PDB file of C-alpha atoms in Angstrom:
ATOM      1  CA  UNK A 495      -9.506   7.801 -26.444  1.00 60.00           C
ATOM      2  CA  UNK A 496     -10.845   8.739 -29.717  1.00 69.00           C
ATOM      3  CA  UNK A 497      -8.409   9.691 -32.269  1.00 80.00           C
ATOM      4  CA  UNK A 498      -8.051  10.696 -35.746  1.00 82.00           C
ATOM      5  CA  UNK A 499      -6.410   9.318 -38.744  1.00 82.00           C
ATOM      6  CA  UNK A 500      -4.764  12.405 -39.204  1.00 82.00           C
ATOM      7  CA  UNK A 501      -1.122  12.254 -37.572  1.00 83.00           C
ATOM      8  CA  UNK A 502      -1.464  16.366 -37.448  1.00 84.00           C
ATOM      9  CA  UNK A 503      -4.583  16.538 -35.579  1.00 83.00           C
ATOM     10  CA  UNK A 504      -4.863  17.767 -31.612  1.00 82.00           C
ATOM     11  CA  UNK A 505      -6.309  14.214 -30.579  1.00 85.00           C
ATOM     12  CA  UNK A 506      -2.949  12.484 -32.283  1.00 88.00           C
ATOM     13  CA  UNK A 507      -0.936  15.117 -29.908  1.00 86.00           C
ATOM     14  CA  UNK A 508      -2.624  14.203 -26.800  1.00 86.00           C
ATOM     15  CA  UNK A 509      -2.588  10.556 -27.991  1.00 90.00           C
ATOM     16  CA  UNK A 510       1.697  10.962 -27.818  1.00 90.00           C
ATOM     17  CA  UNK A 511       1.706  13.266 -25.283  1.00 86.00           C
ATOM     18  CA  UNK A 512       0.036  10.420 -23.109  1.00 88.00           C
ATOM     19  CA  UNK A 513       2.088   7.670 -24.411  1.00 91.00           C
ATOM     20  CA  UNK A 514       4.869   9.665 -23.559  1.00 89.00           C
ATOM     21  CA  UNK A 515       4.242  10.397 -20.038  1.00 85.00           C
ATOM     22  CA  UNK A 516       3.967   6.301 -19.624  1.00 88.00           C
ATOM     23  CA  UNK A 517       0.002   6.631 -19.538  1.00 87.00           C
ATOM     24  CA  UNK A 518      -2.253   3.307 -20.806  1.00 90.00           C
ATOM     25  CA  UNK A 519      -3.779   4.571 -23.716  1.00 91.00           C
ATOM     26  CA  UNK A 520      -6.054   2.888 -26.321  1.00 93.00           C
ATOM     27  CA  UNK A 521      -7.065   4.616 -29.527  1.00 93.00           C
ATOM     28  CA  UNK A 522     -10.523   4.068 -30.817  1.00 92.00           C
ATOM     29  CA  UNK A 523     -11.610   4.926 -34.696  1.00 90.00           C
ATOM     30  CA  UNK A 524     -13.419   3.024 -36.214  1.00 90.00           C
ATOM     31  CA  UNK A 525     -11.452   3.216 -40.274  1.00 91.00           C
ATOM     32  CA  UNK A 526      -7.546   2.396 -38.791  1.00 92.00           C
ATOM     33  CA  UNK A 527      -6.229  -0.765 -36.814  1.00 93.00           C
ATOM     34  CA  UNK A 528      -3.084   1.554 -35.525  1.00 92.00           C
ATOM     35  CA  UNK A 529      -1.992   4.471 -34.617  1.00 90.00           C
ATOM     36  CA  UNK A 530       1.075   5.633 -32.836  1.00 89.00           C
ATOM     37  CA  UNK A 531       2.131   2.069 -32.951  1.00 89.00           C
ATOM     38  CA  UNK A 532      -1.202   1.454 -30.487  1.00 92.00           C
ATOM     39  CA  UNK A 533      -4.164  -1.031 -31.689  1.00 93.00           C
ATOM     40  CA  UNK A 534      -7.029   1.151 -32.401  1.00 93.00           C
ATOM     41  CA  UNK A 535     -10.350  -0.406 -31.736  1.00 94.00           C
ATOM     42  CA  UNK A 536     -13.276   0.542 -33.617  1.00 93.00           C
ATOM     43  CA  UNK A 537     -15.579   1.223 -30.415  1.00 93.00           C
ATOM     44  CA  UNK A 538     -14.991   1.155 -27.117  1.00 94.00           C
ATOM     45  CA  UNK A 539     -17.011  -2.413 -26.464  1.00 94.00           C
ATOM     46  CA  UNK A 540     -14.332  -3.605 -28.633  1.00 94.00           C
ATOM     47  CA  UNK A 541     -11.337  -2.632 -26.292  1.00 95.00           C
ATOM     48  CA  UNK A 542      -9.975  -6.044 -24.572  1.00 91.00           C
ATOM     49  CA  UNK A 543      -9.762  -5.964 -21.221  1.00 92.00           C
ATOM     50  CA  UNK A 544     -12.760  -3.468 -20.569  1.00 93.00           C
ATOM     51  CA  UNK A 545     -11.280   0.439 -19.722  1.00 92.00           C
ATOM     52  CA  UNK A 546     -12.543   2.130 -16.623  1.00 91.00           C
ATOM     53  CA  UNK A 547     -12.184   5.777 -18.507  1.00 93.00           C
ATOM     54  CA  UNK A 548     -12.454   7.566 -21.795  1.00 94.00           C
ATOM     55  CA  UNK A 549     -11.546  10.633 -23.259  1.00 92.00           C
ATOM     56  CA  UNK A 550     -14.374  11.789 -26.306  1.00 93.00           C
ATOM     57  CA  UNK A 551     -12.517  13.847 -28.564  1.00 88.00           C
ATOM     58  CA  UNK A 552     -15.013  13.286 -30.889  1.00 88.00           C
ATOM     59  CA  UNK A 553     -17.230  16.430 -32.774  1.00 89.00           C
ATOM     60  CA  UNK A 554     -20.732  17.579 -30.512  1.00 92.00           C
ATOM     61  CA  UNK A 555     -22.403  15.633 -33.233  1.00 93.00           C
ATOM     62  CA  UNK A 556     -20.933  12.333 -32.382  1.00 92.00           C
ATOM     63  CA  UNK A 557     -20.246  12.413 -28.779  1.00 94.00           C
ATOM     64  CA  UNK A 558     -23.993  11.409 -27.538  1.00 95.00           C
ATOM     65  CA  UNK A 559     -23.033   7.876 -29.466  1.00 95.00           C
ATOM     66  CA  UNK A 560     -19.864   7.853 -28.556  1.00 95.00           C
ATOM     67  CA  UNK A 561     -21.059   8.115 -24.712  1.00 96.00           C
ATOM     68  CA  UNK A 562     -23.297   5.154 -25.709  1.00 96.00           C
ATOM     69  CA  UNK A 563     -20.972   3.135 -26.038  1.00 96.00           C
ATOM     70  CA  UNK A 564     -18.634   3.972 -23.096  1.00 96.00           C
ATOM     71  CA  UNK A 565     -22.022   3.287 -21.169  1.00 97.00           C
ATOM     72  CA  UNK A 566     -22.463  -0.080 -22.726  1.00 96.00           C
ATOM     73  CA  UNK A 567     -18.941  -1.182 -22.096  1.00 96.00           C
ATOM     74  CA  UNK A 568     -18.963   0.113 -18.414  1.00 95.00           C
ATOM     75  CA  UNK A 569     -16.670   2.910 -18.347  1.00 96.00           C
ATOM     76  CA  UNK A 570     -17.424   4.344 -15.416  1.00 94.00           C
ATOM     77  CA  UNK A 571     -15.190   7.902 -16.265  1.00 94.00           C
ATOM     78  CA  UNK A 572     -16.082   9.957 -18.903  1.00 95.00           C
ATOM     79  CA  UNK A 573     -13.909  12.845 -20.253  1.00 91.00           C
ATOM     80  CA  UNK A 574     -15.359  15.185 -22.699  1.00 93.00           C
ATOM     81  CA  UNK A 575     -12.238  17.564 -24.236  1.00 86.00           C
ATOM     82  CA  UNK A 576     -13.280  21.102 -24.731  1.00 79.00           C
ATOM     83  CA  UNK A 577     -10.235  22.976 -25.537  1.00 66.00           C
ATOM     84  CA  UNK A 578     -10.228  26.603 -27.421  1.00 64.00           C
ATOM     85  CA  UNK A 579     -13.371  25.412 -29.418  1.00 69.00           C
ATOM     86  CA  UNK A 580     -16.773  24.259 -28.911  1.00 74.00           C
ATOM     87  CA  UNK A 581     -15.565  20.982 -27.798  1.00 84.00           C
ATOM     88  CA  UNK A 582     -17.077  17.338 -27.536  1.00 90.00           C
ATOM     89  CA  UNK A 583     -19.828  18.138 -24.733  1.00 93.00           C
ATOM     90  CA  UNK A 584     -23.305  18.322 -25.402  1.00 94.00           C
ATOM     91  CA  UNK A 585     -26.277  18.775 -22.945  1.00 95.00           C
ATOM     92  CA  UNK A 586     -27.382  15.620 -24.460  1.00 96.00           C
ATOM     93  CA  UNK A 587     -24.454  14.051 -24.188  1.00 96.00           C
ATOM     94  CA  UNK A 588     -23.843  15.178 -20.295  1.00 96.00           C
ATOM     95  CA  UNK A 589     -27.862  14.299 -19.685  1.00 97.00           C
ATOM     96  CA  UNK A 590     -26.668  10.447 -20.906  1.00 97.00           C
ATOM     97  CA  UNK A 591     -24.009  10.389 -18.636  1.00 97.00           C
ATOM     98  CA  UNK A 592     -25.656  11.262 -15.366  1.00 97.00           C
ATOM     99  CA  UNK A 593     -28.909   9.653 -16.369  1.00 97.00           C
ATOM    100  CA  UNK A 594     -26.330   6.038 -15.893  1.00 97.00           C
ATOM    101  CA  UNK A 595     -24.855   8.029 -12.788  1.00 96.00           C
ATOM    102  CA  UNK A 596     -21.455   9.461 -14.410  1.00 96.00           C
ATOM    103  CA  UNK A 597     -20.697  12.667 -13.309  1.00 93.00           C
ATOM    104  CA  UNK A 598     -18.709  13.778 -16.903  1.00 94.00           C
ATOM    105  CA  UNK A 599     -15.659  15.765 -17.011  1.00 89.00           C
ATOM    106  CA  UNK A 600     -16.400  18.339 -19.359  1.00 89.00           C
ATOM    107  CA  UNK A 601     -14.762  21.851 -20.310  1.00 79.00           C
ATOM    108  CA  UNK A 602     -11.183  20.721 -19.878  1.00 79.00           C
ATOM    109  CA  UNK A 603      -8.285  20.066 -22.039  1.00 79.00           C
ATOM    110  CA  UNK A 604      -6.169  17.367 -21.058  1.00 79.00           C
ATOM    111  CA  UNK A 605      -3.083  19.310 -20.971  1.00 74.00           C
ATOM    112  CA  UNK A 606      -4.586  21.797 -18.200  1.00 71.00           C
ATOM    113  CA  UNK A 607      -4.443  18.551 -15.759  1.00 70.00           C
ATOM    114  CA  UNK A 608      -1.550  17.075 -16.969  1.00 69.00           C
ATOM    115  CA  UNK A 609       1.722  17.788 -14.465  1.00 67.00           C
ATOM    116  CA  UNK A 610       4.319  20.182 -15.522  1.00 69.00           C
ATOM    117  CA  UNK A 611       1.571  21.172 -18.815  1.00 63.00           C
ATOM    118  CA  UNK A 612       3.415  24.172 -20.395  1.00 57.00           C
ATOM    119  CA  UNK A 613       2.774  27.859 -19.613  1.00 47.00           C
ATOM    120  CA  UNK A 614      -0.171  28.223 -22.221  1.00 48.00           C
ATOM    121  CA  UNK A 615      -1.948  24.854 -21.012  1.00 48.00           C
ATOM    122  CA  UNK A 616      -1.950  26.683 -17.084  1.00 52.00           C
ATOM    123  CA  UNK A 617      -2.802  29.881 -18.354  1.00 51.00           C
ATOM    124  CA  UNK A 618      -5.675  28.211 -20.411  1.00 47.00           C
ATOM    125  CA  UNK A 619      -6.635  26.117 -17.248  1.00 52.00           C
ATOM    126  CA  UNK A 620      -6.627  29.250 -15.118  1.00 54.00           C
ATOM    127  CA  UNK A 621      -8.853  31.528 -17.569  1.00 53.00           C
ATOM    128  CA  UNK A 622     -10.925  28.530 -17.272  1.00 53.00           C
ATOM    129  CA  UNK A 623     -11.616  28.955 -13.438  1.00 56.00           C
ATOM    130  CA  UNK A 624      -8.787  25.394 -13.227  1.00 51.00           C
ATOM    131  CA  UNK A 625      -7.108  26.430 -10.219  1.00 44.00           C
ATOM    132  CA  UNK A 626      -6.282  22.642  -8.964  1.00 42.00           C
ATOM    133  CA  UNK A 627      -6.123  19.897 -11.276  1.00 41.00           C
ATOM    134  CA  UNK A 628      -8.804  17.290 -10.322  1.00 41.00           C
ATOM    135  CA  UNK A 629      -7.182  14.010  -8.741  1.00 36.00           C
ATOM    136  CA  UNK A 630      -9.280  11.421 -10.938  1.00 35.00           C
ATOM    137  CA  UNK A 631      -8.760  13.143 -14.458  1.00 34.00           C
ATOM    138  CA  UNK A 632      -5.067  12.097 -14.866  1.00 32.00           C
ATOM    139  CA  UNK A 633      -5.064   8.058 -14.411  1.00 31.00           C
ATOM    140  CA  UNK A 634      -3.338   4.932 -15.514  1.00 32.00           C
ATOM    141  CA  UNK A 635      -6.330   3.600 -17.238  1.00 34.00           C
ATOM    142  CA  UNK A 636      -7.412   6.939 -19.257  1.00 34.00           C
TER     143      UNK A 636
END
């Protein structure tokens, strides 16, 4: 999951919000060696033993790298946030994904497919056209 040095920012809150609910999560930036009390890894290839999923919270501009390297490490599930913003999707990114035969996740915040997400996360998720939350967004290994 890529996170950012600043303790304020929405990728630190899903960062605890997933560490909360018990969930497996490794940070990845490349300028800090923790956060949350977590290792952070610089990239993904770095992340020992190899993840099976990622969540890009990363600006458009960076996420076509950042799916790169999720590629070149294997993951085999990639998550690209979009919450009340642009998000982290880009066609080019999306086109690198299913080019290596990942079908992304992409216009989702991960609080609309969390369980028990507050009131605004639902409504979000249901102005969104999220009626069900999809099975394989929410795993162990995100």
């Amino acid at each position: 999951m890529g996170a950012s040095r600043d303790g304020k920012s929405f990728s630190r809150y899903v960062l605890r919000e997933l560490v909360r609910r018990g969930y497996d999560v490794v940070p990845v930036n490349p300028s800090v060696a923790e956060l949350e009390g977590r290792r952070c890894f610089p990239r993904v290839q770095d992340i020992t033993p190899p993840v099976g999923a990622a969540l890009l919270m990363t600006p458009p501009a960076r996420t076509s790298d950042a799916v790169g390297d999720c590629l070149a490490a294997g993951v085999r599930h990639v998550w690209m946030h979009r919450g009340t913003g642009p998000g982290a999707a880009t066609p080019e990114a999306i086109a690198r994904c299913r080019a290596a035969g990942v079908e992304p996740i992409v216009d989702l915040c991960p609080f609309m497919a969390l369980p028990d997400a507050g009131w605004f996360h639902r409504l979000h998720g249901r102005l969104r056209g999220v009626h069900r939350r999809p099975a394989t967004v929410v795993q162990g290994d995100v």
